Structures are given as C-alpha cells and as structure tokens.
Short mmCIF file of C-alpha atoms and ligand atoms in Angstrom, two decimals:
data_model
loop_
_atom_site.label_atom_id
_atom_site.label_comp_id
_atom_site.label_asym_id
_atom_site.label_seq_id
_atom_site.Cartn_x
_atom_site.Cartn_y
_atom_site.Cartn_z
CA UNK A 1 88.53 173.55 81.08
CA UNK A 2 89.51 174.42 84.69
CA UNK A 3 93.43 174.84 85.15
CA UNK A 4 95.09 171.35 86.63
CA UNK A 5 95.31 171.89 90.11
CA UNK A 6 98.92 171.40 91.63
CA UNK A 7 99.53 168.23 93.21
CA UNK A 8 99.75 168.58 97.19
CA UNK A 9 103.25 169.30 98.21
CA UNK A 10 103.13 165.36 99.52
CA UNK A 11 102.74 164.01 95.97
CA UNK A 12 105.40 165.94 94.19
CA UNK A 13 107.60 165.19 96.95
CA UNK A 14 107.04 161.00 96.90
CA UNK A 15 106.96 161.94 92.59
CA UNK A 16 110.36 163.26 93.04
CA UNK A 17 111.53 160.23 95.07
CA UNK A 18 110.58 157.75 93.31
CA UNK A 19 112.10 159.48 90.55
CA UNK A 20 115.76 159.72 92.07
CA UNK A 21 115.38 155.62 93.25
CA UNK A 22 114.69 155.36 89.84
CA UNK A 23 117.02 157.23 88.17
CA UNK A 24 119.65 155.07 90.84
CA UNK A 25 118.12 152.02 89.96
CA UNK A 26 119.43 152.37 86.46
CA UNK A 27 122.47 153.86 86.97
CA UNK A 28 123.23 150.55 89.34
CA UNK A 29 122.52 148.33 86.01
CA UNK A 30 125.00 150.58 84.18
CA UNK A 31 127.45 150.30 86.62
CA UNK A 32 127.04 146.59 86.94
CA UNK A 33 127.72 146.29 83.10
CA UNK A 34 130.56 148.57 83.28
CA UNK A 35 132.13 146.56 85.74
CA UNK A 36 131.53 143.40 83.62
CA UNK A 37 129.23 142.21 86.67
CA UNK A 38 126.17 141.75 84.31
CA UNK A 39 126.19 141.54 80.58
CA UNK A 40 124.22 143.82 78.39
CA UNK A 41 122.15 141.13 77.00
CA UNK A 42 121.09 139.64 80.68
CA UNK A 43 120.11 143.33 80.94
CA UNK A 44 117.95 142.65 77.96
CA UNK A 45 116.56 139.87 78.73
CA UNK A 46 115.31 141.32 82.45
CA UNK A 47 114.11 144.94 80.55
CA UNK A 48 111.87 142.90 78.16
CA UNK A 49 110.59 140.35 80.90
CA UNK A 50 109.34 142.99 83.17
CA UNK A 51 108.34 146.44 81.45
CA UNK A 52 108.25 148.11 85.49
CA UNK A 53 112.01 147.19 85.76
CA UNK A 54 114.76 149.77 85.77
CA UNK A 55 116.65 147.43 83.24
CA UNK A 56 113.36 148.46 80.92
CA UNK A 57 113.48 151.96 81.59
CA UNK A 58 117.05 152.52 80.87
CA UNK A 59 117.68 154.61 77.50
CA UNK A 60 119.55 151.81 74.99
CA UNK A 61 122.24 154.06 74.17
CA UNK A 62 123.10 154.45 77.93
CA UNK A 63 123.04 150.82 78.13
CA UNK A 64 125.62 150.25 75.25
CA UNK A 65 127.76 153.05 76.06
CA UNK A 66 128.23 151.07 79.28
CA UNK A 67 129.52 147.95 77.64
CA UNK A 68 133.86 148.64 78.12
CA UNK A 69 134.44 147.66 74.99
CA UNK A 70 131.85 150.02 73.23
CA UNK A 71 132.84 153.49 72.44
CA UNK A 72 130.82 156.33 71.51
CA UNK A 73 131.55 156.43 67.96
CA UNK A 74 131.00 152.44 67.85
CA UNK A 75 127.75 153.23 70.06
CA UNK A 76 125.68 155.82 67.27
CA UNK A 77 127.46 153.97 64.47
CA UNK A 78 125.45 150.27 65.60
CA UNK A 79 122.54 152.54 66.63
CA UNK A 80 121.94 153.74 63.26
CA UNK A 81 122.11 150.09 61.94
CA UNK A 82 119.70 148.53 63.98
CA UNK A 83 117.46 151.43 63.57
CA UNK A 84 117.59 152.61 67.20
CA UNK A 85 116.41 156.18 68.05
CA UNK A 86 118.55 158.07 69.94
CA UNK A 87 116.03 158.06 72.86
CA UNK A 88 114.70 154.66 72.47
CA UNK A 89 114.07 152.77 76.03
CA UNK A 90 115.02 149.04 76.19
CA UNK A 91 111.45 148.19 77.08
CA UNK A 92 109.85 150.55 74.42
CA UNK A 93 112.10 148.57 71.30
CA UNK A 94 109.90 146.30 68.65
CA UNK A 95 110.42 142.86 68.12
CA UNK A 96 112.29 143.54 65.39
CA UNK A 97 114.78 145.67 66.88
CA UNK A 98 114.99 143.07 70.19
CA UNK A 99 116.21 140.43 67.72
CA UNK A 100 118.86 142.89 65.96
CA UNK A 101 119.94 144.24 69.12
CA UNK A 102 120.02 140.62 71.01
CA UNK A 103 121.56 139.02 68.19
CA UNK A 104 124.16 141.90 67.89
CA UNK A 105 125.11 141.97 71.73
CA UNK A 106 125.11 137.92 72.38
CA UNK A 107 127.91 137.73 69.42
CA UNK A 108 129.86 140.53 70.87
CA UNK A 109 129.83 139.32 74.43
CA UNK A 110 131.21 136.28 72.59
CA UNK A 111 128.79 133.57 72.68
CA UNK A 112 126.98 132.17 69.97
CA UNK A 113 123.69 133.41 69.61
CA UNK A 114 121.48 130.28 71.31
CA UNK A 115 118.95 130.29 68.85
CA UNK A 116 118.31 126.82 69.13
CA UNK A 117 114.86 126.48 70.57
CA UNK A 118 112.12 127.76 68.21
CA UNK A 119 108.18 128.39 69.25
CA UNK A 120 105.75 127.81 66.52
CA UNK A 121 102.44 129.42 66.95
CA UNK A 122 99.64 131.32 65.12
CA UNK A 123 96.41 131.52 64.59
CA UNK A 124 94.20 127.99 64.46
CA UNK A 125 93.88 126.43 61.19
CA UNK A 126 96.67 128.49 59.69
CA UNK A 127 98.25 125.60 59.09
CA UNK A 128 100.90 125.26 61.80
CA UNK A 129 100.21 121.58 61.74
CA UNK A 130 101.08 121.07 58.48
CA UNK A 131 104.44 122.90 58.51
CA UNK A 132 105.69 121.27 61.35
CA UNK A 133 104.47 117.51 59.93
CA UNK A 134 106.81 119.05 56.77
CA UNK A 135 109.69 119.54 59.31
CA UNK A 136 109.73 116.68 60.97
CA UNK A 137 110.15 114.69 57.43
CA UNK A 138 112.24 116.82 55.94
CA UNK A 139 114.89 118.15 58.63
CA UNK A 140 114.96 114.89 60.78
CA UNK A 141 118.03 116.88 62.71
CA UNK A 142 115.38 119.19 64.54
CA UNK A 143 113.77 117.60 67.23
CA UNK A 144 110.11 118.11 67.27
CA UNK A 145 108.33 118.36 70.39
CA UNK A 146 105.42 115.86 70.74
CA UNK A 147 103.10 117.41 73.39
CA UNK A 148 101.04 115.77 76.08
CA UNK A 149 96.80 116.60 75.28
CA UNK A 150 93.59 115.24 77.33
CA UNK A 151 91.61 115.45 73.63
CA UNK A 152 91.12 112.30 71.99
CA UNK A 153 92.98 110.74 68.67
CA UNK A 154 91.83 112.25 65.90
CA UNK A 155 91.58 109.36 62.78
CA UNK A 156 95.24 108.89 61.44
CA UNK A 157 96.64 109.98 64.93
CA UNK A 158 99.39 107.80 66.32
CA UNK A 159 100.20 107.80 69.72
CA UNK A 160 104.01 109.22 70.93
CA UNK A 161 104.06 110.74 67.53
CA UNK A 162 101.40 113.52 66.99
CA UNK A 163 100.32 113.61 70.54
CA UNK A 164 100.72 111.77 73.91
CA UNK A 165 97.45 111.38 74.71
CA UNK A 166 96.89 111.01 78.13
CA UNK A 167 93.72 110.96 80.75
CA UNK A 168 92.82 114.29 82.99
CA UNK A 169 94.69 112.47 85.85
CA UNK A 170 97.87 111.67 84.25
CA UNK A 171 98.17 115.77 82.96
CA UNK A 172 97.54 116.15 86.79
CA UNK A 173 100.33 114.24 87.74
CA UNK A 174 102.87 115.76 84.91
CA UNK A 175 101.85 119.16 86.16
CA UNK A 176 102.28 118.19 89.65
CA UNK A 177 105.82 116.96 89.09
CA UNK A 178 106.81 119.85 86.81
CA UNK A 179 107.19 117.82 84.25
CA UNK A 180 105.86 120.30 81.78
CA UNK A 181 107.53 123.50 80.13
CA UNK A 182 104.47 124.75 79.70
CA UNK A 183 101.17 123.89 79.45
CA UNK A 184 97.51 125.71 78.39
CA UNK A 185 93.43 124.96 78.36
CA UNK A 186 93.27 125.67 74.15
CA UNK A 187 89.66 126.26 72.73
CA UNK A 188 88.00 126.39 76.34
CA UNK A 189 88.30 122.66 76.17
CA UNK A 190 91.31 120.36 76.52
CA UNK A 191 94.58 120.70 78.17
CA UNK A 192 97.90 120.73 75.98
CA UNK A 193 101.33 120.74 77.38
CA UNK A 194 104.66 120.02 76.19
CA UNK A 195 106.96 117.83 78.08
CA UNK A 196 110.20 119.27 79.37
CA UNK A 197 112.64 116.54 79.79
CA UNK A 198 113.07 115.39 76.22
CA UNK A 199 113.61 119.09 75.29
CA UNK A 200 116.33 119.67 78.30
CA UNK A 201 117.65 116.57 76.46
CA UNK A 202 117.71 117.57 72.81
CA UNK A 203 118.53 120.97 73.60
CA UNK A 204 121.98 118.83 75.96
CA UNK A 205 122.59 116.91 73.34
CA UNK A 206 123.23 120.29 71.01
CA UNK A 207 120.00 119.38 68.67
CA UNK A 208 117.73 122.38 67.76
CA UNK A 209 114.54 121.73 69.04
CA UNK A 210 110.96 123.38 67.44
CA UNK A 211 107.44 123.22 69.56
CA UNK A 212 104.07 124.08 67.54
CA UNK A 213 102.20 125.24 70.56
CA UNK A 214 99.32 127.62 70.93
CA UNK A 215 100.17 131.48 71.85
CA UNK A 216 99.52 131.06 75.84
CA UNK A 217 102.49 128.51 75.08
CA UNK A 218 104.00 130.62 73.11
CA UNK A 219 104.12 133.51 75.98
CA UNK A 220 104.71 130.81 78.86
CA UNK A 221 108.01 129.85 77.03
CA UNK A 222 109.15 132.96 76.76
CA UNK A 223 108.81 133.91 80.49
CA UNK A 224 110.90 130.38 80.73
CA UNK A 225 113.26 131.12 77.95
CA UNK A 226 113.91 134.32 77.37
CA UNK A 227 116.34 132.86 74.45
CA UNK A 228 113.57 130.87 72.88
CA UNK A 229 113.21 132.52 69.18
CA UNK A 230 109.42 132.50 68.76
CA UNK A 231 107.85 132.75 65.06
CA UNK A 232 104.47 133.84 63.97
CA UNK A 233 102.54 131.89 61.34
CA UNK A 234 100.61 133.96 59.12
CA UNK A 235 97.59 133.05 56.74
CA UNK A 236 97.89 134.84 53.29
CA UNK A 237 94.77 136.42 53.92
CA UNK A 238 91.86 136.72 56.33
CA UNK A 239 89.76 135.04 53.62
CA UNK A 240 91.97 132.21 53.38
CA UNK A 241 91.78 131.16 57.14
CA UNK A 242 88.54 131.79 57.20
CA UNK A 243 88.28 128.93 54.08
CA UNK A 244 90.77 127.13 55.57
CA UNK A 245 89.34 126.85 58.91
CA UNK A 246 85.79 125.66 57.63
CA UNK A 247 87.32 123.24 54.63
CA UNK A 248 88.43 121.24 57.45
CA UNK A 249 85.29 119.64 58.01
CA UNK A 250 86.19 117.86 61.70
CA UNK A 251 84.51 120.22 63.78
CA UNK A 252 80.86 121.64 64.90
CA UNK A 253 79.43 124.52 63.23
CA UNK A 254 79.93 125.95 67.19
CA UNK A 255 83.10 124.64 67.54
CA UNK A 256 84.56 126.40 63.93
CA UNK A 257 82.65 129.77 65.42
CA UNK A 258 84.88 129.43 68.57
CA UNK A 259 87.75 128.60 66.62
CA UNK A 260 86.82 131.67 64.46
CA UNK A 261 86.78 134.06 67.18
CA UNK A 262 90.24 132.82 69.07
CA UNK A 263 92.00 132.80 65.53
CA UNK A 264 90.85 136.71 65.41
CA UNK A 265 92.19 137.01 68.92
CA UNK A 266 95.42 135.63 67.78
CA UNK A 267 95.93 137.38 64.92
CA UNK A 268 96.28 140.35 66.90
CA UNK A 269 99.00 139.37 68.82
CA UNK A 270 101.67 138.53 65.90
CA UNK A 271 103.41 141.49 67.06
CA UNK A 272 104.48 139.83 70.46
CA UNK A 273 106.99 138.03 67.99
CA UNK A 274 110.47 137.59 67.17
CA UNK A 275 109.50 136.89 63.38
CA UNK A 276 106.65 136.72 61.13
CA UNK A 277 106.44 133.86 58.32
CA UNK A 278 103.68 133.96 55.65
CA UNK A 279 102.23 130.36 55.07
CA UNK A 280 101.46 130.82 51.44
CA UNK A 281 103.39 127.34 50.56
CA UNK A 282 104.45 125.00 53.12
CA UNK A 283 107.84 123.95 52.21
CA UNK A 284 108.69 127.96 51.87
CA UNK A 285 106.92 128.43 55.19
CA UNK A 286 109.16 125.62 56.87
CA UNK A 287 112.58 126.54 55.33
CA UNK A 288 111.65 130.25 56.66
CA UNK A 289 111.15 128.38 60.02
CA UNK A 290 114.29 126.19 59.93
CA UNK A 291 116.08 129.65 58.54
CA UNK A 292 115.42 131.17 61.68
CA UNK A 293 117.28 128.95 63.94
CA UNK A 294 120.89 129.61 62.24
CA UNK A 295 122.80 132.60 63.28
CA UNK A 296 122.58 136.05 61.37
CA UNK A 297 125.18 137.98 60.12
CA UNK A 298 126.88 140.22 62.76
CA UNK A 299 126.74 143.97 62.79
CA UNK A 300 128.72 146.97 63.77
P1 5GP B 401 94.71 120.33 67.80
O1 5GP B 401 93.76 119.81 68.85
O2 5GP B 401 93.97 120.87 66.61
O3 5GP B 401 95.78 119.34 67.45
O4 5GP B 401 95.48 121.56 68.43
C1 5GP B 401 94.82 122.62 68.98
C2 5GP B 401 95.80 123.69 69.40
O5 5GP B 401 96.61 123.26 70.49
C3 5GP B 401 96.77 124.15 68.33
O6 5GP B 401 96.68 125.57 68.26
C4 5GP B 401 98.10 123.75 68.85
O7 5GP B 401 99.12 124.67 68.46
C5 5GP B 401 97.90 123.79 70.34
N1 5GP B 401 98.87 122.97 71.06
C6 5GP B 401 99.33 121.75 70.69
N2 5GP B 401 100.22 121.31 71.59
C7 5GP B 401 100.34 122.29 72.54
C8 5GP B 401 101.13 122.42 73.73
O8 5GP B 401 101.92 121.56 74.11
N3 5GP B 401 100.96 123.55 74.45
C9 5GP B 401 100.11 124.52 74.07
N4 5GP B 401 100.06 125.61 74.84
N5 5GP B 401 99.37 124.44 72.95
C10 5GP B 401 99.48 123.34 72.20
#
C-alpha cells in the first residue's frame, strides 16, 4: 500500500479551522450553562436532535462539570452511575443512558421530569393494538390518542373511537391547517395521522397522554417533542410475529408479505428507543407501558 499522501497545505489549514470554530462552538454551550443561560438538559435535547451540532459533540463530563451546582467529585461520582465513560460524547450516548442522564438532569434543574406523553410503536402485528385497547379500559386516566386514517372501517370499528376515518380530502385539509402532530403513508397505502389539538389539550389539562403510531410517527414526534418518552413493542420471538401476523387472517397473501418485510424493517430500529417492552402477555406489556410514564428514582 502506497504511503497516504499529505493533504495540500489548503486542507489542513481549513481542517484546522474548522476545528478551532468547533472547539469554540462548544466551549460557547459550556459557557452558556455556566452562566445559567441554557440548562444542561436543553443542551441535551439540541445534542440528540442534531448529531452535526456542537451541543452533540461536546464530551458529557465537560457538559456536567459546567452545571454551577455540579462539582467534580459529584461529576465522576453520577458518571459512574449512569454508566458514562469518561470520554463519552452527548451525541455518541445509548438510549439507555439518554433516559438516565435526562431523567437525572431534569430533576436536578428542578422540574419534574415531563414524562407525560408516551409513543407506542413496533413492529406490525406485534400487537400494539391490543395493548393500547387494554389501556384505554383499564387506565381510563390516560388519554388515548384516536388518530385520523384514509383506510376504511375494519368490521367492529367504531368511528371517533378506533379511528377517525376520514376521505383523502379532509387529511388534506387537516394537514393543510396543521392540525396534525404528525402524520405518515403506513404500508405504501393509507395515510395515518394523529390530531394535535386534543393532545395540546390533555397534555393542558395535566392528563398523560399515549399514541400507538407507526415508527415514522414515532421519529416525527420526537423531532416535535424531544420530551416525548417513546417505547418499543417487542414480539417474544421472530416466530411468533411471524404466526401472529398471518393468524390474523384480514389481509392478502401480498399484503401479509409487505407487512412481513416492513415488520423486519422495524425490528431493526428498536434501538432508536427510550425503552423496550416484551409483549409476551398484554396486561404485563401495558402496566410496563403505563410504568413508564411515572417518574424514576433520582440519582447522584
Ligand atoms: P391498522 O390499519 O392496522 O389499524 O394500522 C396500521 C399501522 O398504522 C399501525 O402500525 C399503526 O401503529 C399505524 N398508525 C395508526 N395511527 C397512526 C398515526 O396516527 N400515525 C402514524 N404515523 N401511524 C399510525
């Protein structure tokens, strides 16, 4: 193999300055939590929203050891409980240590954590359905979104209760007046979106709120509200979805081999979450869910 040749003095010399705007990039965020102008979790929130940010490329302990009230001792000590390298990055923590560390920081800077908005999603046929349906009659305090679809009523569907079901034009309009939190094409086919006003009112009104929504929902949310706690529903095994997904009987032999092939996709992205919840029994699976939206025990 030939030697690498040396960049051309140009290169190093643009290297080197993007380096140093970098390097004062960051050291701005620090200063801006030192001086109480930005919290450490807002720097959080930024780092883990855009992974090209300075607030993402700032070493963790850095960012703590800025917080006045955190001292050095305090700093290694919390560290070592959430499982933090010493040279972890903000944007280069798992999910996992995100919900430690956000958890940890929010009740410090003396808020209660606002876990109150959970995202449901997971691969189709996993059974997401079915553990919300057991939420909604068993913990009537969490407000359950009902999203807006162009699909049809399935037999047994009600109106304003599973779904709003509502013409091509209509999701148009709702779209067009921002009327939705989110919304997604799910299975190549139909549009789904979930309605924002009765959330910005449950959510006023101090209720915990819960959406089952696909995972292009799940990610849209996110980007929306970064506080959003979003769980991942998992099948006990491969095998299982697989029977689940073709006991279901209401779909085309094409339709369960699409269905198939986005629940693979999906599967793959369960690290993207806050939590992971096994669906082996549904009333375990939903009192994991409901679990999720009270506040842990603080650390440090
Ligand atoms: P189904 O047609 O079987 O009721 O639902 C199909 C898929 O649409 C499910 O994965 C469900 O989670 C998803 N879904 C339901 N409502 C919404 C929504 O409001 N937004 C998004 N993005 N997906 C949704």
């Amino acid at each position: 193999m030939s030697p690498r040749p040396t960049p051309p003095e140009v290169d190093r010399v643009a290297a080197s300055r993007a380096a140093i705007a970098a390097r004062r990039a960051r050291a701005a965020v620090k200063n801006a939590v030192a001086s109480k102008e930005r919290t450490a979790s807002d720097v959080l929130a930024v780092g883990w929203a855009d992974a090209a940010s300075p607030e993402a490329s700032l070493r963790v302990r850095e960012l703590l050891t800025s917080v006045p009230t955190l001292g050095p001792t305090r700093v290694a000590r919390v560290m070592a409980q959430l499982d933090i390298a010493e040279s972890k990055r903000v944007g280069g923590l798992g999910v996992r240590q995100r919900a430690k560390l956000r958890s940890y920081l929010v009740q410090r800077e003396g808020g209660v954590e606002q876990r109150r908005l959970v995202v449901l999603a997971g691969p189709t046929a996993v059974g997401k359905g079915t553990v919300s349906a057991y939420i909604r009659e068993n913990y009537p305090d969490i407000h359950l979104s009902v999203s807006a679809t162009t699909r049809s009523p399935r037999p047994g569907e009600i109106d304003g209760v599973h779904y709003y079901f509502v013409s091509d034009e209509e999701f148009d309009r709702m779209i067009e007046q921002n009327e939705l939190l989110e919304w997604a094409i799910v299975h190549n086919s139909y549009r789904y979106g979930t309605p924002r006003p009765p959330i910005d009112a449950a959510l006023a009104a101090g209720r915990r709120v819960m959406l089952e929504i696909d995972l292009q929902g799940a990610r849209l949310v996110r980007q929306a509200m970064p506080e959003a706690v979003l769980v991942f529903l998992l099948p006990p095994t491969w095998e299982e979805l697989v029977r689940r997904l073709i006991g279901r009987g209401t779909e085309s032999a094409a339709e369960q081999t699409r269905r198939l092939e986005t629940a693979r996709v999906e599967l793959a992205a369960q690290d993207e979450f806050d939590y992971k919840v096994v669906n082996s029994d549904v009333a375990t699976a939903a009192q994991e869910v409901v679990e999720l939206t009270t506040v842990p025990t603080a650390v440090g």
